[in-house]
Coordinates of C-alpha atoms in Angstrom, one line a residue:
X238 CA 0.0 0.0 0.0
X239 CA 1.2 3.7 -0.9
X240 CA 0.3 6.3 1.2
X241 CA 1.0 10.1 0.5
X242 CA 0.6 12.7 2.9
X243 CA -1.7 15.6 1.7
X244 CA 0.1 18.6 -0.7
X245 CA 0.6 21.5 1.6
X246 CA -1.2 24.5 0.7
X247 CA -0.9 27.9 2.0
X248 CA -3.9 28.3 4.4
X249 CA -5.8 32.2 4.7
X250 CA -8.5 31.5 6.6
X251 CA -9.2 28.9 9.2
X252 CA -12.3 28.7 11.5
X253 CA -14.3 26.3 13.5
X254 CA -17.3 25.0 14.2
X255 CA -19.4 22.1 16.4
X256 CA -21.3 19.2 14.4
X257 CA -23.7 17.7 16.7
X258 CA -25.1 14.4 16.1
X259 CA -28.2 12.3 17.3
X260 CA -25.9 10.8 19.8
X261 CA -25.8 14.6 21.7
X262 CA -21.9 13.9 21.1
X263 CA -19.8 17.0 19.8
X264 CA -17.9 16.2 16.4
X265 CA -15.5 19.5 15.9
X266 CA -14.5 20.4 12.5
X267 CA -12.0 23.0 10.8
X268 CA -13.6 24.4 7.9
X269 CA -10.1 25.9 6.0
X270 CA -9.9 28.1 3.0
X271 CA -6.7 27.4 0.9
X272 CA -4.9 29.8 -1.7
X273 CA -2.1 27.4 -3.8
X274 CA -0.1 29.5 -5.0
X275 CA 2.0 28.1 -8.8
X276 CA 5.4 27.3 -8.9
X277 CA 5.6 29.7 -11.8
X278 CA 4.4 32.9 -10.1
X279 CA 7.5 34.7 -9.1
X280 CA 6.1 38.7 -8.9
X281 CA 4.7 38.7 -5.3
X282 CA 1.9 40.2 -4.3
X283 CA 1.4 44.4 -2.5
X284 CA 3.2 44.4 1.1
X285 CA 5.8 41.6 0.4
X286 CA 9.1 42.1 2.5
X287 CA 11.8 40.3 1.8
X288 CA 14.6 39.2 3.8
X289 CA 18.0 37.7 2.4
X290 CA 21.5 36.3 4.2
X291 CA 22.9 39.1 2.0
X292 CA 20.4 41.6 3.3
X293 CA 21.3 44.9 5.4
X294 CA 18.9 45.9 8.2
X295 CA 20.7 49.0 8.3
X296 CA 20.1 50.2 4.7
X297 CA 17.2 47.4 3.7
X298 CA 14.5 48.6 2.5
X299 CA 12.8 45.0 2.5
X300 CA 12.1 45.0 -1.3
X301 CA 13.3 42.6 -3.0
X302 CA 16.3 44.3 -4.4
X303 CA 17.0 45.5 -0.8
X304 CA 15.9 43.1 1.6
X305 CA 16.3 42.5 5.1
X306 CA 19.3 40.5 6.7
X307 CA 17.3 39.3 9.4
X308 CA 13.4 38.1 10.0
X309 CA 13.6 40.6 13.4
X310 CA 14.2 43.4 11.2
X311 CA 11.3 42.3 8.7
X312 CA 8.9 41.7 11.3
X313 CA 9.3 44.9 12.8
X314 CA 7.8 46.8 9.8
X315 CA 5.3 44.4 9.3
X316 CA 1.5 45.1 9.1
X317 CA -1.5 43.2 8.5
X318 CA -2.2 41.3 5.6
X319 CA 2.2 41.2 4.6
X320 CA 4.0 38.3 3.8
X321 CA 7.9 37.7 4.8
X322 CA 9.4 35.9 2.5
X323 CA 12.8 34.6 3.4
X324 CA 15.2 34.2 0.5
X325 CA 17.4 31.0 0.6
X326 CA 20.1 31.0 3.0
X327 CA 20.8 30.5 6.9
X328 CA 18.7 32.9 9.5
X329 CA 19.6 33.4 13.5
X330 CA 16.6 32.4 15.7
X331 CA 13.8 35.2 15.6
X332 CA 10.8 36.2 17.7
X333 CA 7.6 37.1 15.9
X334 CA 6.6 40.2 17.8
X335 CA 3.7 41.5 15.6
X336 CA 0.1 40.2 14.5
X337 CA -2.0 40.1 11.4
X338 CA -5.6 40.3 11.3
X339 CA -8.9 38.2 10.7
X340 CA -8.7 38.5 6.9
X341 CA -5.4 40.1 6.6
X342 CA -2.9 37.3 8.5
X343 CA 1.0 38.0 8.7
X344 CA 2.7 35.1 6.6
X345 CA 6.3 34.3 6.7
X346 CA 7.6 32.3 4.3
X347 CA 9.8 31.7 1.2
X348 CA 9.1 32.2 -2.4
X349 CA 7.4 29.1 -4.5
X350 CA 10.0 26.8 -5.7
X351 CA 12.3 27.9 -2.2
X352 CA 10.6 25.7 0.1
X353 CA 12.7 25.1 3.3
X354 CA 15.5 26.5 1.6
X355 CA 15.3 29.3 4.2
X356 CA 16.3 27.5 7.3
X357 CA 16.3 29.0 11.2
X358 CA 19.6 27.8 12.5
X359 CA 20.1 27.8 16.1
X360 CA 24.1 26.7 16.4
X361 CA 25.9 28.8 18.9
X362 CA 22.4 30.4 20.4
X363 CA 21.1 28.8 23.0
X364 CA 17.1 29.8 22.9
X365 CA 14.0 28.8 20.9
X366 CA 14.3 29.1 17.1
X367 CA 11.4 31.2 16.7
X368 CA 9.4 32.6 19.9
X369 CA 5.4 33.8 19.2
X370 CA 4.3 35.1 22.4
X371 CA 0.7 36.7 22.5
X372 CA -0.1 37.3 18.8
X373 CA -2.6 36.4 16.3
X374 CA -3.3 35.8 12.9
X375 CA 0.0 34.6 12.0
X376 CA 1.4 32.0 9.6
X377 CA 4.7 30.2 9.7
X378 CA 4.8 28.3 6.0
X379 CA 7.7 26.3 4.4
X380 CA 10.4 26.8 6.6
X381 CA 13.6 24.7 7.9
X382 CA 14.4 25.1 11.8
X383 CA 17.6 23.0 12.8
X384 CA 20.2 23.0 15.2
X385 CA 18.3 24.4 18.0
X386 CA 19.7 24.9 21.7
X387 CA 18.1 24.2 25.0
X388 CA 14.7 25.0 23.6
X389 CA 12.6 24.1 20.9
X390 CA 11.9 25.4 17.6
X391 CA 9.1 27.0 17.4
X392 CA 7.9 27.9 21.0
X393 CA 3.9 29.7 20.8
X394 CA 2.4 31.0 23.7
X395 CA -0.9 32.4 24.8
X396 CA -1.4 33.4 21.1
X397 CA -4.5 32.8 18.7
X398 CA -5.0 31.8 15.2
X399 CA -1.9 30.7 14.0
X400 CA -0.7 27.9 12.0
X401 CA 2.9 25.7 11.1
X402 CA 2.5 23.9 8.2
X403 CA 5.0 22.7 5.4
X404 CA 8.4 23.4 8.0
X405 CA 11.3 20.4 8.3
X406 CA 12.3 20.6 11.8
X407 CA 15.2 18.2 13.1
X408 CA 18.6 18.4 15.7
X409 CA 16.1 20.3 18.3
X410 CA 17.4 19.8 22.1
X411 CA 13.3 20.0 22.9
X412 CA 10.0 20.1 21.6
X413 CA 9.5 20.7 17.4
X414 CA 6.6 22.6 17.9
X415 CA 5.6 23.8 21.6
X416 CA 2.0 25.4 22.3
X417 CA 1.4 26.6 25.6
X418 CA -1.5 28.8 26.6
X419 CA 0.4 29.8 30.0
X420 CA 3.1 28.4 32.0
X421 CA 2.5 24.5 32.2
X422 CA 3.7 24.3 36.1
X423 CA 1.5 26.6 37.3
X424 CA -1.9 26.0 35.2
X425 CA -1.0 21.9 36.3
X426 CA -0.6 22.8 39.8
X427 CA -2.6 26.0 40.4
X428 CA -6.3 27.2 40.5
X429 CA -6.6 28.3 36.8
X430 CA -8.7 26.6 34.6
X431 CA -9.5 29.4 31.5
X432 CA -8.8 28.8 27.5
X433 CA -5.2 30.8 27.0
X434 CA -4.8 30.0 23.2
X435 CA -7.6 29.0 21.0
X436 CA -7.3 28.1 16.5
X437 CA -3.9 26.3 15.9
X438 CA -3.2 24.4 13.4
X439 CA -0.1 22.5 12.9
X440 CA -0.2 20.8 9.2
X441 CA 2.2 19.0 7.1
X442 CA 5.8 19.1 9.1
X443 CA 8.6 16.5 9.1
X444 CA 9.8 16.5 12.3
X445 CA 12.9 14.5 13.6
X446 CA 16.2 13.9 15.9
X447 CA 13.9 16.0 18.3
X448 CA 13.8 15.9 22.5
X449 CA 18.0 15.5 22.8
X450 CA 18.1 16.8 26.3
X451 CA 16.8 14.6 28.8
X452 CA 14.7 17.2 30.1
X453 CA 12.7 18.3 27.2
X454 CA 9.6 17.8 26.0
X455 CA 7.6 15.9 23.3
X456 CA 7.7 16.6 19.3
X457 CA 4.5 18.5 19.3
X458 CA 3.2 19.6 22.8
X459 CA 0.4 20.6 23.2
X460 CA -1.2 22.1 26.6
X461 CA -2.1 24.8 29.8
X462 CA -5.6 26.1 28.6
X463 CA -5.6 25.6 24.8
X464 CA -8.7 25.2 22.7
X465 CA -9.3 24.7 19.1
X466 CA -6.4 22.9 17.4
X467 CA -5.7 20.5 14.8
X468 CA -2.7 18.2 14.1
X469 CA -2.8 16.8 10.6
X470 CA -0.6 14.9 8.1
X471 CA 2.8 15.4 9.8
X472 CA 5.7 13.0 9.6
X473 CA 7.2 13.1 13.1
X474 CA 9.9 10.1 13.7
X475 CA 13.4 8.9 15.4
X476 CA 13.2 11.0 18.4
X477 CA 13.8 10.6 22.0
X478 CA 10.4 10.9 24.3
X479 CA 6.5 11.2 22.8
X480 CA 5.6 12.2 19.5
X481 CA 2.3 14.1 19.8
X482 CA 0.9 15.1 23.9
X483 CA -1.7 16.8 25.0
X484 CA -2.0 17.1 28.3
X485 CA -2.9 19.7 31.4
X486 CA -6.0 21.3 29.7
X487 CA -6.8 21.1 25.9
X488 CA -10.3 20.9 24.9
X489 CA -11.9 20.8 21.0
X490 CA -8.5 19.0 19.6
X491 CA -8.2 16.6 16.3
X492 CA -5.0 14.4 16.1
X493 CA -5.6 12.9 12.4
X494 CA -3.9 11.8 9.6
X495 CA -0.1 11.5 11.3
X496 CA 2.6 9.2 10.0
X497 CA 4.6 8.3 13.4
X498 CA 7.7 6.6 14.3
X499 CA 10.6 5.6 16.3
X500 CA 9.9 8.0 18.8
X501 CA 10.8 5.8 22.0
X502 CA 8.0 6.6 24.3
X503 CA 4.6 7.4 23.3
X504 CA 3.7 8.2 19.7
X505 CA 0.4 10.0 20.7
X506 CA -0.4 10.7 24.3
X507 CA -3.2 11.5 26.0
X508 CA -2.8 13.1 29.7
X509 CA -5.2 15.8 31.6
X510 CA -3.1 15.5 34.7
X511 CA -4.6 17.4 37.2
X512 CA -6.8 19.7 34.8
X513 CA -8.5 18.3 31.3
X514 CA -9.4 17.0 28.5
X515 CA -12.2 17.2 26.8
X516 CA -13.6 16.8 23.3
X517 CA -10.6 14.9 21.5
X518 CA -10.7 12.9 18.7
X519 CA -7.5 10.6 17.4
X520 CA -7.9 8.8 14.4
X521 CA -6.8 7.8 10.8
X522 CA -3.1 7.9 12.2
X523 CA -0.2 5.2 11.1
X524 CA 1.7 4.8 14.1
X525 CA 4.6 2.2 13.8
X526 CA 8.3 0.8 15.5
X527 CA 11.4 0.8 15.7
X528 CA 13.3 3.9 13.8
X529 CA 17.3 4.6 12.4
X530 CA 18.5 4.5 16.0
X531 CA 15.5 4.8 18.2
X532 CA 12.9 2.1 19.8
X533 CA 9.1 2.8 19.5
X534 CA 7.6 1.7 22.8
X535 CA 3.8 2.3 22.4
X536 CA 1.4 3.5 20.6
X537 CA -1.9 5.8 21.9
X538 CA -1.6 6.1 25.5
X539 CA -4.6 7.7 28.0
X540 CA -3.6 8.7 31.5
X541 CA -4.0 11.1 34.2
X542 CA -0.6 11.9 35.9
X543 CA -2.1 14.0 38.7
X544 CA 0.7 13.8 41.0
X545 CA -2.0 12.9 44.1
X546 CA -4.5 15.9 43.2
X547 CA -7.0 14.2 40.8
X548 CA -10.2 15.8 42.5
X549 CA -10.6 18.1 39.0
X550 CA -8.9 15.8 36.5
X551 CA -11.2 15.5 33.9
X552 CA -10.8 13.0 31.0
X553 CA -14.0 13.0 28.7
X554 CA -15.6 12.4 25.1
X555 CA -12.5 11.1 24.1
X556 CA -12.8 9.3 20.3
X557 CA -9.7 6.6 19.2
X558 CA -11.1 5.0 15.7
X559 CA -9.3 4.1 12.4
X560 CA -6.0 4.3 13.6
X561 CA -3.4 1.7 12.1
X562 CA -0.6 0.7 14.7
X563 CA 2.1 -2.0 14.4
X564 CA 5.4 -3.3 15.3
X565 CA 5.8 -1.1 18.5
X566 CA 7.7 -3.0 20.8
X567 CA 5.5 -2.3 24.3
X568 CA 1.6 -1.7 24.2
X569 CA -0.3 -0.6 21.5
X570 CA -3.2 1.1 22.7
X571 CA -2.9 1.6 26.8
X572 CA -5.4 3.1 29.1
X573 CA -3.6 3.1 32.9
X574 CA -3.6 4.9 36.3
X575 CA -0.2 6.2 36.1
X576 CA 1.8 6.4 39.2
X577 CA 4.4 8.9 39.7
X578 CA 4.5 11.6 42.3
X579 CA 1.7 10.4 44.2
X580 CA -0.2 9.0 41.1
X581 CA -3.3 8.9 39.7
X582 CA -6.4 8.8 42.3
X583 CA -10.4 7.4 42.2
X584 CA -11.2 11.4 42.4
X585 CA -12.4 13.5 38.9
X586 CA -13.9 11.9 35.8
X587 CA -13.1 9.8 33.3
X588 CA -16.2 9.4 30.8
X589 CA -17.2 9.0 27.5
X590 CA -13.9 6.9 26.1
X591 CA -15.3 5.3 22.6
X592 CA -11.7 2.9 21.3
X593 CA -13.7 2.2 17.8
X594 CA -12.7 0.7 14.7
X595 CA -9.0 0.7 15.2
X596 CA -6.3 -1.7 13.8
X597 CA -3.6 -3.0 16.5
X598 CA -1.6 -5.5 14.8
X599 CA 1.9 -7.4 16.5
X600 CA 2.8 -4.8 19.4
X601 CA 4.3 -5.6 22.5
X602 CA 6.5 -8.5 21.8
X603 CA 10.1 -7.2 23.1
X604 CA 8.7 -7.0 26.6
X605 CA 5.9 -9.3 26.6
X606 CA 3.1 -6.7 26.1
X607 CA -0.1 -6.1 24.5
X608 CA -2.2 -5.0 21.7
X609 CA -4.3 -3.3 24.2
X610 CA -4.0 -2.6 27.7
X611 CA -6.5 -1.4 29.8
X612 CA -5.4 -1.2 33.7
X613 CA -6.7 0.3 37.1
X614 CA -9.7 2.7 35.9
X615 CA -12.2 -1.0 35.4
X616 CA -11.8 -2.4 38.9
X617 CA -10.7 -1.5 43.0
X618 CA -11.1 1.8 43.9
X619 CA -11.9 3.1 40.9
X620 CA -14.9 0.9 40.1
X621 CA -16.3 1.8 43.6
X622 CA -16.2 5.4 42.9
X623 CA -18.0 5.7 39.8
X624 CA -15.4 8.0 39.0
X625 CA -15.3 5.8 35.0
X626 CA -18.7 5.9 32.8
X627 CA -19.4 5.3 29.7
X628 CA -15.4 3.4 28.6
X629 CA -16.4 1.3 25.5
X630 CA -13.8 -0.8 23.1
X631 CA -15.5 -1.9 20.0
X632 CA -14.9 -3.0 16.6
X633 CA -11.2 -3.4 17.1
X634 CA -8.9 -5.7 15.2
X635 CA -6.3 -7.0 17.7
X636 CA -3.6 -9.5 16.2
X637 CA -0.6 -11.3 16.3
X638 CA 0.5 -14.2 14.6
X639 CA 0.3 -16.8 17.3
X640 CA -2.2 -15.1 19.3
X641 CA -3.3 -11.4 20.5
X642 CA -2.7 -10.0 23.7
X643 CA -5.2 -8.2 25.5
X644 CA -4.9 -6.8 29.1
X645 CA -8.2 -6.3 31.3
X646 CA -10.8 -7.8 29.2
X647 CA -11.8 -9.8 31.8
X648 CA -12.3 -6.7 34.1
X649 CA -14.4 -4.6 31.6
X650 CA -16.6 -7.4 31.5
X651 CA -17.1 -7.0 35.2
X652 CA -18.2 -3.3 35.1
X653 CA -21.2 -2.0 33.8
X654 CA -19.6 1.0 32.7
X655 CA -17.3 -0.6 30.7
X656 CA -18.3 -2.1 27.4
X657 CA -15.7 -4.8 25.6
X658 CA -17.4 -6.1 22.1
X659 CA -17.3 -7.2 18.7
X660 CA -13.6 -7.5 18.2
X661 CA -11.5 -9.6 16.7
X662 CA -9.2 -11.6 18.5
X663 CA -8.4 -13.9 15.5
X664 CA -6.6 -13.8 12.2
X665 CA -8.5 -11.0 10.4
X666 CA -6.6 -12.4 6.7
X667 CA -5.1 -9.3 6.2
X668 CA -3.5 -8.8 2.5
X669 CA -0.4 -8.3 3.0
X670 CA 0.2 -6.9 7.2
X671 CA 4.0 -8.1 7.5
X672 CA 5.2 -5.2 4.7
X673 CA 8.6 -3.4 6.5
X674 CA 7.7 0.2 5.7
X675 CA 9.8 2.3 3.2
X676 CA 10.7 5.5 3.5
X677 CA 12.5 7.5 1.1
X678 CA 14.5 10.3 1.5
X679 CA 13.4 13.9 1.1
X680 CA 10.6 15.8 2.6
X681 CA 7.2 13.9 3.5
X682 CA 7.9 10.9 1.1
X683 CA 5.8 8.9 -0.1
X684 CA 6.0 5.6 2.5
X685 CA 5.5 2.1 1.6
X686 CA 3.1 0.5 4.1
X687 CA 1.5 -2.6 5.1
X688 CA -1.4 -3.4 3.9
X689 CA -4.1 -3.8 6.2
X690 CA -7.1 -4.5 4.0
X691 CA -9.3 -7.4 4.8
X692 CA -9.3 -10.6 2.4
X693 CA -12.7 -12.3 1.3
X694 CA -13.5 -14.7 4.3
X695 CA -12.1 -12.5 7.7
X696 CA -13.6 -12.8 10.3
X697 CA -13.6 -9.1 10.6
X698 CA -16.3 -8.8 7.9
X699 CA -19.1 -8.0 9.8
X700 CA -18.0 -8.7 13.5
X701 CA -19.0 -5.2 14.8
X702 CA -23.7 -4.9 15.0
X703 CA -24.6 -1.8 13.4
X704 CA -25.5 -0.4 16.4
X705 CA -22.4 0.5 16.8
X706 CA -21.7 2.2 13.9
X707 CA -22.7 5.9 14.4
X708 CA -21.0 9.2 14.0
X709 CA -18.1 9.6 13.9
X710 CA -17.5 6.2 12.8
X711 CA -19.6 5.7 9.7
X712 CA -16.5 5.8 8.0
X713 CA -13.4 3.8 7.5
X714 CA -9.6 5.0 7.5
X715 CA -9.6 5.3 3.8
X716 CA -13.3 7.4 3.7
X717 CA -15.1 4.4 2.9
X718 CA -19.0 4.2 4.5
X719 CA -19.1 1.4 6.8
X720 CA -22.2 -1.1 5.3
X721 CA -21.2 -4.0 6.5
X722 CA -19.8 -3.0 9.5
X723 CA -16.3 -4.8 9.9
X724 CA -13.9 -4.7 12.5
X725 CA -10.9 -2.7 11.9
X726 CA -9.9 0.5 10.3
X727 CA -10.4 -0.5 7.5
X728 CA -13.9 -2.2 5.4
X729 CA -13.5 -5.2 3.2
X730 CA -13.9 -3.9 -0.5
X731 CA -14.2 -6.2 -3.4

């Protein structure tokens, strides 16, 4: 199977808005309005600035014949509705101190045909690559970030409507791409609950050789009051920590669409700690192993490390459907009470988990783990609290060859709340699952994947009662409507 990551386009105008479907459940949406600009068009458009490694700030004018030597200088004269477009060439780190508008955004980026030819280079700086602190309306397009110190690349905080897409971002000492609506430490640990940072979207990045200091974070971090965001067709891969975490209060999020690998702990995880999260859907993610030089461990993870204050810790309507996953070495798809610091506690809410329609296929073998793993919340303390409601895992393809592992089946079956149905446990015939992906060089290649269609005769064709099969999970990983209903993320097509 060949899968392609969609063509970044330069995006003008993003919004939101709530579906809501018989179910009473919200289904949140992006509706975005893209402008492709040719490879041809060369004359840019009224308020270009341009910036060049052969620039002057001093006697720059920021036309093209006389750009800018540095983004700071740019930025500084920018207004509403300009674009920055940096010329080929090596750039020091930079701090995006000014906003666009609705309708008129502040765009920095390169000409067509120069893509990620401009490149933020950290080396000797110790500091984010580029720092957006409290603005709006801004869009970071096409851009390299490398060799970045101590920090991450691109750091945004407390700041609205603004999007990464298109950037290759690699040798980063911490996160690729940081969003915090206000200091994590404090929103964790203190009274504040409020939305900092709303309408992010972070599209189309390769992301790699992130999280070098033991200290750091994850690839893409997401968390402390954020609302509104979607992650969508990045490549992140062969890093140290989690690939994509939201955590300590994120609300209306989409995680969709991903290519993940060889990051050695989590690939997407899931943790309100001691504040939220709410409204989240996961799906139509490939999430794979082992990497050049890393170990993958495990694959979607849900937890709540509350550090012994989980009276507000709120994990709910949380959606995990058509999501592939293989070959990582620990758990696939874990659900846990984590432990440090005092740990998770039967206090809060957990509510309205739906695992639907995903595809977990030989995880967990290097340390004798499991496809799925469900601990703690379905039993004890936790089942005596009523603290979990409403935790279903349906229409799930878990396999191995000689055998799937699943943790806690037994214990969902004991708790009303808890619903564990129509999935398959047996060989599902895929066509051809054992493929060892390949991945060219260059920037989001195309990747060579197993395939994990269903052959005539699975017992995945129609496992899963059509009860079952309501929004948002009419569809299958490939946008195919689910008539027959089959187990898996993917339908059996003739």
């Amino acid at each position: 199977m060949r899968e392609t990551a969609d063509e970044v386009v330069t995006v003008s105008i993003f919004s939101f808005r709530y579906v809501f479907k018989s179910n009473h459940r919200a289904r949140l949406d992006m509706i975005v309005g893209a402008d492709r600009v040719p490879a041809q068009v060369r004359t840019p458009p009224s308020g270009a600035i341009f910036c060049a490694p052969h620039g002057d700030d001093q006697t720059g004018t920021g036309a093209e014949a006389s750009p800018f030597q540095t983004v700071d200088a740019a930025v500084s004269v920018a207004q509403p509705g300009d674009t920055i477009y940096l010329r080929p060439g090596q750039y020091p780190p930079t701090d995006i101190s000014r906003s666009g508008e609705a309708g008129a955004r502040l765009v920095v980026t390169t000409l067509p045909g120069e893509e990620r030819q401009a490149i933020i280079d950290g080396s000797g700086v110790a500091g984010n690559g580029m720092t957006i602190y409290g603005q709006e309306h801004i869009d970071i397009l096409n851009l390299t970030f490398r060799n970045i110190i101590s920090q991450s690349a691109v750091q945004i905080g407390g700041a609205n409507n603004i999007s990464v897409q298109g950037c290759q971002i690699y040798a980063v000492d911490r996160s690729a791409i940081i969003c915090h609506g206000t200091n994590a430490v404090k929103y964790r640990d203190g009274p504040d609950t409020s939305i900092h940072m709303a309408n992010i979207l972070i599209k189309g990045n390769d992301c790699y050789d992130c999280y070098r200091l033991a200290a750091g974070n994850e690839v893409i971090s997401i968390g402390a009051g954020v609302s509104n965001i979607i992650i969508e067709h990045n490549h992140i891969h062969d890093s140290l920590q989690y690939g994509i975490d939201l955590k300590v209060g994120v609300q209306d999020a989409i995680v969709r669409r991903n290519y993940i690998w060889g990051v050695k702990n989590h690939a997407i995880y899931l943790d309100c700690a001691k504040k939220f999260l709410r409204r989240i859907q996961v799906y139509d993610n490939w999430i794979w192993g082992p990497g050049a030089e890393r170990v993958g461990n495990t694959g979607i993870v849900m937890a709540r490390e509350a550090e012994g204050d989980a009276a507000q810790s709120e994990l709910t309507d949380i959606d995990i459907y058509n999501n592939r996953i293989f070959g990582v070495r620990r758990n696939g798809i874990m659900a846990f009470a984590h432990g440090a610091n005092g740990g998770d506690q039967p206090l809060g809410s957990i509510s309205n988990v739906r695992i639907r329609f995903n595809t977990v296929y030989d995880c967990g073998k290097d340390s004798d783990r499991e496809e799925l793993r469900v601990a703690d919340w379905h039993s004890g303390p936790y089942a005596a609290s009523g603290v979990v409601s409403g935790f279903d895992v349906i229409g799930n393809v878990f396999w191995r060859p000689g055998g799937a592992k699943v943790n806690g089946k037994q214990a969902m079956a004991r708790n009303p709340e808890f619903t564990y149905a129509d999935n398959v446990e047996t060989d599902p015939g895929f066509v051809d699952p054992d493929v060892v992906p390949a991945i060219p060089a260059g920037f989001l290649p195309e990747i060579t994947l197993p395939d994990f269609s269903l052959r005539a005769g699975s017992a995945a064709i129609g496992a899963v009662s059509r009860v079952h099969v309501v929004s948002p999970f009419e569809t299958d990983a490939n946008g195919v409507f689910r008539s027959g209903g089959d187990a898996g993320a993917l339908s059996y097509t003739t």
